[in-house]
Short mmCIF file of C-alpha atoms and ligand atoms in Angstrom, two decimals:
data_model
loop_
_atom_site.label_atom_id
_atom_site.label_comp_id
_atom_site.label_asym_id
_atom_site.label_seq_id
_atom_site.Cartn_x
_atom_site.Cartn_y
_atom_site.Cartn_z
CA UNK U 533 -34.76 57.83 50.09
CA UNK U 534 -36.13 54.35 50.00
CA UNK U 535 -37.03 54.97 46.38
CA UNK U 536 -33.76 55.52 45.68
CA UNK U 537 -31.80 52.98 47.20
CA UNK U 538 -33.85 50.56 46.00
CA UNK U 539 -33.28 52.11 42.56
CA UNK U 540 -29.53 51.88 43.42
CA UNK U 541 -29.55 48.23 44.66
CA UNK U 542 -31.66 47.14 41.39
CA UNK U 543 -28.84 48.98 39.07
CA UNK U 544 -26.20 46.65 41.03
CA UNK U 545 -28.21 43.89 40.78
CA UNK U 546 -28.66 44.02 36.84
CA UNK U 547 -24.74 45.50 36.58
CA UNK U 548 -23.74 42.34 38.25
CA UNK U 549 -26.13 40.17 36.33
CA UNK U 550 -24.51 41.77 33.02
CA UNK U 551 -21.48 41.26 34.37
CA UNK U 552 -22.15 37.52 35.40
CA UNK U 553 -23.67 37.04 32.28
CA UNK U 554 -20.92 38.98 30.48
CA UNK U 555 -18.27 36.45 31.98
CA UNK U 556 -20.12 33.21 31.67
CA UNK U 557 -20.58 34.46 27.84
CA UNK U 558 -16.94 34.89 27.60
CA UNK U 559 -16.22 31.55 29.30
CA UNK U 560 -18.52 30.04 26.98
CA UNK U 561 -16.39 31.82 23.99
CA UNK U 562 -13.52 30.62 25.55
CA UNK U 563 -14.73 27.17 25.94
CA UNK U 564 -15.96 26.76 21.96
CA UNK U 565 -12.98 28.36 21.25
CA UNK U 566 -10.50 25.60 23.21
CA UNK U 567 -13.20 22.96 21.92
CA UNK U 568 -12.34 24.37 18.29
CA UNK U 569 -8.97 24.02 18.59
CA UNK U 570 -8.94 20.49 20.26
CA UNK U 571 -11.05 19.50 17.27
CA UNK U 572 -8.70 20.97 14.80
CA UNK U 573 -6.10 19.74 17.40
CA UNK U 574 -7.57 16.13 16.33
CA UNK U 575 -8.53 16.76 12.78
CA UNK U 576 -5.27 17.86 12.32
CA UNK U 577 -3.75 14.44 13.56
CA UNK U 578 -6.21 12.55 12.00
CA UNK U 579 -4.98 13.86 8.60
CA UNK U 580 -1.08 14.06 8.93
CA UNK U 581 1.50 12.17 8.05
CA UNK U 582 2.33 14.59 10.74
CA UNK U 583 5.52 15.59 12.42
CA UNK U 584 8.00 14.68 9.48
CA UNK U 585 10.97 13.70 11.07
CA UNK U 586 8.81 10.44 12.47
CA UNK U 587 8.00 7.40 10.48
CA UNK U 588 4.60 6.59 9.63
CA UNK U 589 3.22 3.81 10.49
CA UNK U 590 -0.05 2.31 9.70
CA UNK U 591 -1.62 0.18 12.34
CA UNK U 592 -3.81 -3.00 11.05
CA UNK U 593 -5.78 -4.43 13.16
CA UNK U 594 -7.65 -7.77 13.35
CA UNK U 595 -8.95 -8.25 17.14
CA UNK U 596 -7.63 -10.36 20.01
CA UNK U 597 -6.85 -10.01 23.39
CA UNK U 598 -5.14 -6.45 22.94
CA UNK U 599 -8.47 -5.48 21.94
CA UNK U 600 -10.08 -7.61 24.62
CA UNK U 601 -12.19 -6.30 27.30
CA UNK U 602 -14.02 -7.24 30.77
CA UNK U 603 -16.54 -5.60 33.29
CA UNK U 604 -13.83 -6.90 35.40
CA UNK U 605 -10.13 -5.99 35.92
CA UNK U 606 -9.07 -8.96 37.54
CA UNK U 607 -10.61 -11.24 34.55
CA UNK U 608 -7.51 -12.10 32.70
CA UNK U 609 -9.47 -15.05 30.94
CA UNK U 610 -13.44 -14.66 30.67
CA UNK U 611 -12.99 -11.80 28.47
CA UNK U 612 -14.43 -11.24 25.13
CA UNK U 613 -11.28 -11.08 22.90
CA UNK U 614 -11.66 -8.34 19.68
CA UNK U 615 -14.43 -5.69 21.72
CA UNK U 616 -12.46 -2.71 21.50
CA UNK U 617 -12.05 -0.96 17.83
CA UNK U 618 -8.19 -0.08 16.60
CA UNK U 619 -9.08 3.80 17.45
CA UNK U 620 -9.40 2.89 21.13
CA UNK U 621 -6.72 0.94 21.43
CA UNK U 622 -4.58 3.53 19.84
CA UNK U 623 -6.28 6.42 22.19
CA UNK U 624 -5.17 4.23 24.89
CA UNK U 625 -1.61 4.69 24.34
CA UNK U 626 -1.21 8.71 24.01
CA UNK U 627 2.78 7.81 24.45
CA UNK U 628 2.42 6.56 20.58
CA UNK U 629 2.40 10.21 19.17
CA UNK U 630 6.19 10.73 20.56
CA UNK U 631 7.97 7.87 18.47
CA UNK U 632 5.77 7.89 15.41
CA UNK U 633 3.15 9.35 12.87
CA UNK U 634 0.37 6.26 13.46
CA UNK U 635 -2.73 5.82 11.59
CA UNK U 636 -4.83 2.50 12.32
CA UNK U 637 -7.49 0.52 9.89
CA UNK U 638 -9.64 -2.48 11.16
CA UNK U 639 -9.25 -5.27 9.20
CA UNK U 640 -10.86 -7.45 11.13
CA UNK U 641 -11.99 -7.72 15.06
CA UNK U 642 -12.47 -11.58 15.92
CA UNK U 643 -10.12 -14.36 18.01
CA UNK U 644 -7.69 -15.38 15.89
CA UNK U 645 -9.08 -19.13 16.18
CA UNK U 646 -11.80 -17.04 14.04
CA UNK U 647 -8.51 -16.05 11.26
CA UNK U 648 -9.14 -18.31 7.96
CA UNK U 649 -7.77 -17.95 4.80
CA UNK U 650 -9.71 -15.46 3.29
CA UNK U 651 -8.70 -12.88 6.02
CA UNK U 652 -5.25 -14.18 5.65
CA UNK U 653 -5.29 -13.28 1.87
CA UNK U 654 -7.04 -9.99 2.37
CA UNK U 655 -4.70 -9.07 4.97
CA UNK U 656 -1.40 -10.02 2.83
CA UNK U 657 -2.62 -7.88 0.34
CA UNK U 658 -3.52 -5.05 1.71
CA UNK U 659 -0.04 -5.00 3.52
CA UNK U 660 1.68 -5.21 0.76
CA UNK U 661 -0.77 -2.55 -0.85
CA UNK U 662 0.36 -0.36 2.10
CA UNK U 663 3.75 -1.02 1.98
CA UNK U 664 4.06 -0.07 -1.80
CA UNK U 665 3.06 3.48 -0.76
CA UNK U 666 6.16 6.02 0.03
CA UNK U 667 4.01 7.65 2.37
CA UNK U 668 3.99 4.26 4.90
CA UNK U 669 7.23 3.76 7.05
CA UNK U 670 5.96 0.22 8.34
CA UNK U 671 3.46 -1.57 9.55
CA UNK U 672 2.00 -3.35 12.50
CA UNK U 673 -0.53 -5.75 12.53
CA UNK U 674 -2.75 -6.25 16.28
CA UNK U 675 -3.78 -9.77 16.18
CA UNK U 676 -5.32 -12.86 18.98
CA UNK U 677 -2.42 -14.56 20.40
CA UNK U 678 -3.63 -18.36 19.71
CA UNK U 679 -2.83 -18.56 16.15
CA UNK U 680 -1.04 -15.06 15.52
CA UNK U 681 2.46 -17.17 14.47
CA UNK U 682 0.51 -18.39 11.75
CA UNK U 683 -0.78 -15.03 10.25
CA UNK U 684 2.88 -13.61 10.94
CA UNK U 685 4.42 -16.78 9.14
CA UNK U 686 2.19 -16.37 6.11
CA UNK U 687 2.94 -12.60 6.04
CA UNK U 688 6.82 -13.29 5.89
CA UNK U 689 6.69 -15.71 2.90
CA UNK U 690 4.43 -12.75 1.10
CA UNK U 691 5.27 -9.38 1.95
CA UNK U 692 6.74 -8.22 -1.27
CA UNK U 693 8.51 -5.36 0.72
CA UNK U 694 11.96 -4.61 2.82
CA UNK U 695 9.64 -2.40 5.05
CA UNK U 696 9.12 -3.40 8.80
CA UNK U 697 6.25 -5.87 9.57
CA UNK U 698 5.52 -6.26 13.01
CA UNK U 699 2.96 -8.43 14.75
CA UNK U 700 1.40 -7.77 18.13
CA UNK U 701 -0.55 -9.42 20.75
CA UNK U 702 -1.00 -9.14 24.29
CA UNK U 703 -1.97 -12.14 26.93
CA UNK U 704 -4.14 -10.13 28.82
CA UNK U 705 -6.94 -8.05 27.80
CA UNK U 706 -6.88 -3.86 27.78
CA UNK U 707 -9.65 -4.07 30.63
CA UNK U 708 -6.87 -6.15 33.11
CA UNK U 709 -4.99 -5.08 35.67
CA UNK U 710 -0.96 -4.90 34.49
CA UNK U 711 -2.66 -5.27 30.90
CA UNK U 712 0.36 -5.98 28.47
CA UNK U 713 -1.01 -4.57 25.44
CA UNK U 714 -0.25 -0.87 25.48
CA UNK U 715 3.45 -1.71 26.23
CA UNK U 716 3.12 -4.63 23.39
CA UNK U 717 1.93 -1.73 20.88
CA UNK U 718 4.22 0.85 22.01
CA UNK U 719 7.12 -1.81 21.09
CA UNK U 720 5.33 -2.75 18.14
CA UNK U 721 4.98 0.88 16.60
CA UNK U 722 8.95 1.45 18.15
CA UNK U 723 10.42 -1.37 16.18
CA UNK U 724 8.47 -0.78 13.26
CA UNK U 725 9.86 3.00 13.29
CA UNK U 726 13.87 1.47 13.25
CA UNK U 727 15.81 1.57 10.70
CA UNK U 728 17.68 -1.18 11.80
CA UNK U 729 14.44 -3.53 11.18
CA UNK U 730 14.30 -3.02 7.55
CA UNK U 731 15.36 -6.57 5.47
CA UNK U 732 14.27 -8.47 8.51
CA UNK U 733 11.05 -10.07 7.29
CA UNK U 734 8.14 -9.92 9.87
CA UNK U 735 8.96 -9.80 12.96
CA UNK U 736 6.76 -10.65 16.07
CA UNK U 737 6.99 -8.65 19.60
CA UNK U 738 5.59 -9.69 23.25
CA UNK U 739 7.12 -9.35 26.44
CA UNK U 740 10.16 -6.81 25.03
CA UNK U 741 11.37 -9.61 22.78
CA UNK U 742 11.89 -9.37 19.25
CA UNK U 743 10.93 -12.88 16.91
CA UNK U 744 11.35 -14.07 13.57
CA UNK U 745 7.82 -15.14 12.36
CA UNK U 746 9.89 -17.86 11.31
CA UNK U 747 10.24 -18.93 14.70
CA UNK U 748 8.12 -17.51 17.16
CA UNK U 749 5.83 -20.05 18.82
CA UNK U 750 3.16 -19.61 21.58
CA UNK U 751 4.42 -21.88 24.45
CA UNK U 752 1.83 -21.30 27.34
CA UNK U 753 -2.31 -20.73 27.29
CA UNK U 754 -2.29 -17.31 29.82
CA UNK U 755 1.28 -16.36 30.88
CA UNK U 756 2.77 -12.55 29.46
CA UNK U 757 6.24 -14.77 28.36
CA UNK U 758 3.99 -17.51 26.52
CA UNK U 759 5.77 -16.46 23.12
CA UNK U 760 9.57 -18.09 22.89
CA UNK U 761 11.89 -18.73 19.85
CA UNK U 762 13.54 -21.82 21.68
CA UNK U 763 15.66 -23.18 19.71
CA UNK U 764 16.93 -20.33 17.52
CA UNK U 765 16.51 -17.87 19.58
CA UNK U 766 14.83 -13.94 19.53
CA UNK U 767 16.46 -11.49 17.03
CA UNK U 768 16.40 -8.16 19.22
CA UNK U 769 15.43 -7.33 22.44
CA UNK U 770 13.65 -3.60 23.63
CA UNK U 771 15.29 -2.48 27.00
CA UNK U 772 13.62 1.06 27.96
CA UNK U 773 13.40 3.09 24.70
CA UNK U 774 16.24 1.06 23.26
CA UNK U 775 15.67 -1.45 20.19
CA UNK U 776 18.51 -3.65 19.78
CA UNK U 777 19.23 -6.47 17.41
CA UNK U 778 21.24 -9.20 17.43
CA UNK U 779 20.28 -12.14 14.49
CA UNK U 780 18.38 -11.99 11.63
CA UNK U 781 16.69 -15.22 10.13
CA UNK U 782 18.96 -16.42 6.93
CA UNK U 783 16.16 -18.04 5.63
CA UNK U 784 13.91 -16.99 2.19
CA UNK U 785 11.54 -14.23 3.15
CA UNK U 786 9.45 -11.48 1.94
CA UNK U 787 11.29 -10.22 -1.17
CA UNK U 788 13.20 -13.15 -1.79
CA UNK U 789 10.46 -15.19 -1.38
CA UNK U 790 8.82 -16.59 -4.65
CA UNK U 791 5.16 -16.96 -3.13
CA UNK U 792 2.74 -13.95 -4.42
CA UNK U 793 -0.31 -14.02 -3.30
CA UNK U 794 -1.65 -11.27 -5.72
CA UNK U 795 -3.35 -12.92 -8.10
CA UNK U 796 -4.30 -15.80 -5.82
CA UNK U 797 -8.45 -15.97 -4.97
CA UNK U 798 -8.72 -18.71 -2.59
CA UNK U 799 -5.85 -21.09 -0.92
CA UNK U 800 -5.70 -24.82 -0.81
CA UNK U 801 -7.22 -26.69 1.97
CA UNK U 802 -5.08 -27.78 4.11
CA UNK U 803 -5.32 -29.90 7.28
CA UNK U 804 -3.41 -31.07 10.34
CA UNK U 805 -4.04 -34.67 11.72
CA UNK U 806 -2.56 -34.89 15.02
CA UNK U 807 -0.60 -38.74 15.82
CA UNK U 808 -1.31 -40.41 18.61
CA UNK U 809 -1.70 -44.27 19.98
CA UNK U 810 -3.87 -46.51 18.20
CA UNK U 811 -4.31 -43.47 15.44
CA UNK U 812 -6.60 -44.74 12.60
CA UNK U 813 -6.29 -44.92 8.94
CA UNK U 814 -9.98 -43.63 8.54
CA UNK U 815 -9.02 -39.98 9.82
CA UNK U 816 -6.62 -39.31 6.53
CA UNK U 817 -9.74 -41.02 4.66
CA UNK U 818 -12.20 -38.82 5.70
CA UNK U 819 -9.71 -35.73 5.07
CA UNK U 820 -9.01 -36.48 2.03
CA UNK U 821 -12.62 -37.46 1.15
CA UNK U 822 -13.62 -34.13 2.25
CA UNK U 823 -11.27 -32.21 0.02
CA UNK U 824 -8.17 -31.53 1.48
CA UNK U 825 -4.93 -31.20 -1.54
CA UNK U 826 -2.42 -31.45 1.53
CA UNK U 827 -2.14 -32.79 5.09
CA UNK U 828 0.65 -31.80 7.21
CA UNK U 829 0.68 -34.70 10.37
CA UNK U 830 1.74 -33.46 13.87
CA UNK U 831 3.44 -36.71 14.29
CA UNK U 832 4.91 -38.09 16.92
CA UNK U 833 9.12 -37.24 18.26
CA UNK U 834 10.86 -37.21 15.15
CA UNK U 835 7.74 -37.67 12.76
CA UNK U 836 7.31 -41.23 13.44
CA UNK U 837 3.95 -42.62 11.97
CA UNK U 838 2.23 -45.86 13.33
CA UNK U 839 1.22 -48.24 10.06
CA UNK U 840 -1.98 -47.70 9.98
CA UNK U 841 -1.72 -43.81 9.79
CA UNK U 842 0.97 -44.57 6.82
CA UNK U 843 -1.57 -46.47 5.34
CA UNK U 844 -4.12 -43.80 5.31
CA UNK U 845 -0.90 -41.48 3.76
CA UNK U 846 -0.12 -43.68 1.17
CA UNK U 847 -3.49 -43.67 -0.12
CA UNK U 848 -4.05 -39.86 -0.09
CA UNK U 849 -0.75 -39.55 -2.08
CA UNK U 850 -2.33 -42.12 -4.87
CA UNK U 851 -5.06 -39.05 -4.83
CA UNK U 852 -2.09 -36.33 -5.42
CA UNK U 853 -2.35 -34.99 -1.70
CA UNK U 854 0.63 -33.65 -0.49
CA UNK U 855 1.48 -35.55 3.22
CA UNK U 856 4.15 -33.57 5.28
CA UNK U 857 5.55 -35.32 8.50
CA UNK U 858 5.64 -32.75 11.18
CA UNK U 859 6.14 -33.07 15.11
CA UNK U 860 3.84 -32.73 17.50
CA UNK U 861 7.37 -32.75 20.04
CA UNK U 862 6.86 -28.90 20.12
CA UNK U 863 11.02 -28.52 19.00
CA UNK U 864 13.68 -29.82 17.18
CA UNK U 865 13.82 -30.59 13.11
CA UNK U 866 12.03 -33.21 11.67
CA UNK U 867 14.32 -35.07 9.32
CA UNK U 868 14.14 -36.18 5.68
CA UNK U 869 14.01 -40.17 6.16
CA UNK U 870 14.15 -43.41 4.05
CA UNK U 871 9.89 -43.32 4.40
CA UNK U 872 9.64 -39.86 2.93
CA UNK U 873 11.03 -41.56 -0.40
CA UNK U 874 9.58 -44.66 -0.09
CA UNK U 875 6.13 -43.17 0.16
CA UNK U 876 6.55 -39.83 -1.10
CA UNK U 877 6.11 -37.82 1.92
CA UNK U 878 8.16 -34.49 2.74
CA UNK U 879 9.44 -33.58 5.88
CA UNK U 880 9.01 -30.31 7.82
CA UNK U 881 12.47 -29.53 8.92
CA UNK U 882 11.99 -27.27 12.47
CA UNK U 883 8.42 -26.13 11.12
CA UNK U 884 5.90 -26.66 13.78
CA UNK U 885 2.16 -28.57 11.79
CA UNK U 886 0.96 -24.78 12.01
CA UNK U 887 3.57 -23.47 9.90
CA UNK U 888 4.04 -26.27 7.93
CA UNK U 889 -0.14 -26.00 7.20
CA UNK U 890 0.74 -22.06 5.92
CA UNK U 891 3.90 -22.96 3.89
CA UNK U 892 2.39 -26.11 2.35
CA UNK U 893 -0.69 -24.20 0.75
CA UNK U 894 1.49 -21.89 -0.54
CA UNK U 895 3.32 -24.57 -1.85
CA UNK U 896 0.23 -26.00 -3.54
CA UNK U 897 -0.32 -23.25 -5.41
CA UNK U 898 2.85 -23.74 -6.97
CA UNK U 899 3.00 -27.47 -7.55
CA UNK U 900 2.22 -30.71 -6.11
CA UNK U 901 5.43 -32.34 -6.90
CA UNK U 902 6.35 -33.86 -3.35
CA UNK U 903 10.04 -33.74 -4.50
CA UNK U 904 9.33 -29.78 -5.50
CA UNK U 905 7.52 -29.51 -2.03
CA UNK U 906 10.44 -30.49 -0.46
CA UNK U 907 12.98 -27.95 -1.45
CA UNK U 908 10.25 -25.31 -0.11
CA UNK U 909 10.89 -26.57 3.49
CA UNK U 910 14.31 -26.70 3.00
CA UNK U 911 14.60 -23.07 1.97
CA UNK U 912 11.99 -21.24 3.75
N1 DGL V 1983 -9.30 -15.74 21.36
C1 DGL V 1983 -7.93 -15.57 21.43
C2 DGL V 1983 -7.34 -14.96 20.20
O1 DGL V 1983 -7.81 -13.95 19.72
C3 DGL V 1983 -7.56 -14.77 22.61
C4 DGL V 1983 -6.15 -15.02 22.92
C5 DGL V 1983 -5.28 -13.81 22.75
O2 DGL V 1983 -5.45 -12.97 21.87
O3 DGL V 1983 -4.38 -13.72 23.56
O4 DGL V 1983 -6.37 -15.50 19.72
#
């Protein structure tokens, strides 16, 4: 009797081993199986151009504070700008996959202080390599807030496309508490996606505004609204899921524009010398000593210069360096003045030095006729 229920309770015990066994094996099938299809889940969106009745768009990314991080959340400033790659910082916003087919590529990952004009060519040309495929929609480029008006500027005087451009930052980093990035990019991929955005050169989006690169300007070291158009104004705005536009830049861009930076290998130096009291002549020396073909100054109100820093001009012109009188005001146009022909210097019109640095080298590698240089301003 003993013999046998002990033979009975051993039976259970190896049925409900089996059985265990039997179910953690099919749990296990299960499991590979749901693994399986996530992978060809993600292989699948790695590949498409996906759901066809979204745009593509192609997501370039150079580093900054959107791909910033911390150890801390509340560290909104001792971050290390450019740690996170472009797949992350897609991954992070899973909203992306509802407006639009996107795809990223790293271009670069450093601060933009770290941007120079190799990356600036590289970049340029892969966009417009990009752009000239039917499969891309549009394009947004991630970028470091300090001197992303500059990359954006250069891209709408050489895009050689009618495609959206978009360029995106964010003021705090991805690790930070309210972190502005993922709504940034969302906006970014959104606008890039409208139809209404084609023709409007590249456009630049923070803080649910929409800027001309002609225009946009960062106004403020660490606050979310730190980019403003103020003077001309934003050319859309994005309330909720709605992108709405209102202006459009009537200045020569992208296709109209006749810079092409195709063939070009390496761009002209080109420096800013900031006026100030008691500014010396020695500075522009040393510049143009050192190599530079133009100097744009960030002069002072309307682009007053003292003497001795029109001294220093005069002589760099003898050398056939281009001077443009800029403002270091921060607004307003800088106007073509008796000096400019006197001493055959060209103004800036309402182009900050920065901008006026990124259209004068393009200038440069058309001419170095000051007169010639002077109807570029005046167009673009
Ligand atoms: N290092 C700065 C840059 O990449 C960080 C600033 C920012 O991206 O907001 O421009």
């Amino acid at each position: 009797m003993t013999k046998w229920l002990g033979a009975v309770l051993l039976s259970v015990l190896l049925l409900a081993t089996a059985a265990c066994a039997n179910t953690s094996t099919q749990e296990n099938n299960q499991s590979k199986q749901e693994s399986k299809t996530n992978e060809t889940k993600e292989k699948t969106t790695a590949v498409e151009t996906g759901n066809k009745s979204l745009s593509n768009i192609k997501v370039l990314a150079t580093g900054g504070t959107i791909a910033g991080a911390s150890d801390s959340d509340t560290d909104t400033t001792g971050y290390k700008s450019g740690s996170l790659g472009i797949d992350k910082v897609i991954a992070s916003v899973p909203q992306l996959k509802n407006i639009a087919n996107v795809t990223g590529e790293q271009v670069a990952n450093v601060g933009s202080e770290n941007v120079d004009n190799a990356l600036l060519l590289k970049l340029a040309k892969r966009v417009n390599q990009l752009l000239n495929d039917d499969q891309v929609d549009g394009i947004v480029v991630t970028h470091g807030t300090d001197t992303l008006e500059e990359t954006a500027y250069f891209l709408h005087l050489v895009v050689k496309s009618d495609k959206p451009v978009v360029v995106v930052g964010s003021m705090r980093p991805a690790s930070a508490i309210s972190a502005d990035g993922p709504l940034n990019l969302y906006h970014a991929v959104k606008i890039a996606s409208t139809k209404e955005a084609k023709g409007k050169g590249v456009m630049v989006t923070l803080n649910d505004r929409i800027a001309s690169a002609r225009f946009i300007t960062k106004t403020n070291t660490t606050t979310t609204d730190s980019f403003k158009s103020l003077e001309q104004g934003y050319i859309g705005e994005i309330a909720g899921e709605v992108v709405s536009f209102y202006n459009e830049p009537t200045r020569k861009h992208t296709t109209e524009s006749e810079f092409d930076v195709s063939k070009i290998k390496e761009l002209p130096q080109v420096d800013i010398l900031y006026g100030y009291q008691n500014d010396q002549k020695y500075v522009y020396d040393a510049a143009v000593k050192a190599g530079a073909k133009g100097i744009v100054v960030a002069a002072a109100g309307n682009g007053t210069m003292s003497t001795e820093a029109i001294k220093g001009a005069t002589d760099a012109v003898k050398k056939d360096v281009v001077i443009v009188r800029s403002s270091r005001a921060g607004n307003g146009i800088v106007t073509h003045e008796k000096m400019d022909d006197e001493h055959h210097f060209v103004s800036s019109d309402s182009l900050n030095p920065q901008k006026a640095r990124i259209l004068l080298m393009l200038a440069l590698t058309k001419t170095k006729n000051p007169d010639k240089v002077q109807t570029y301003y005046e167009q673009y």
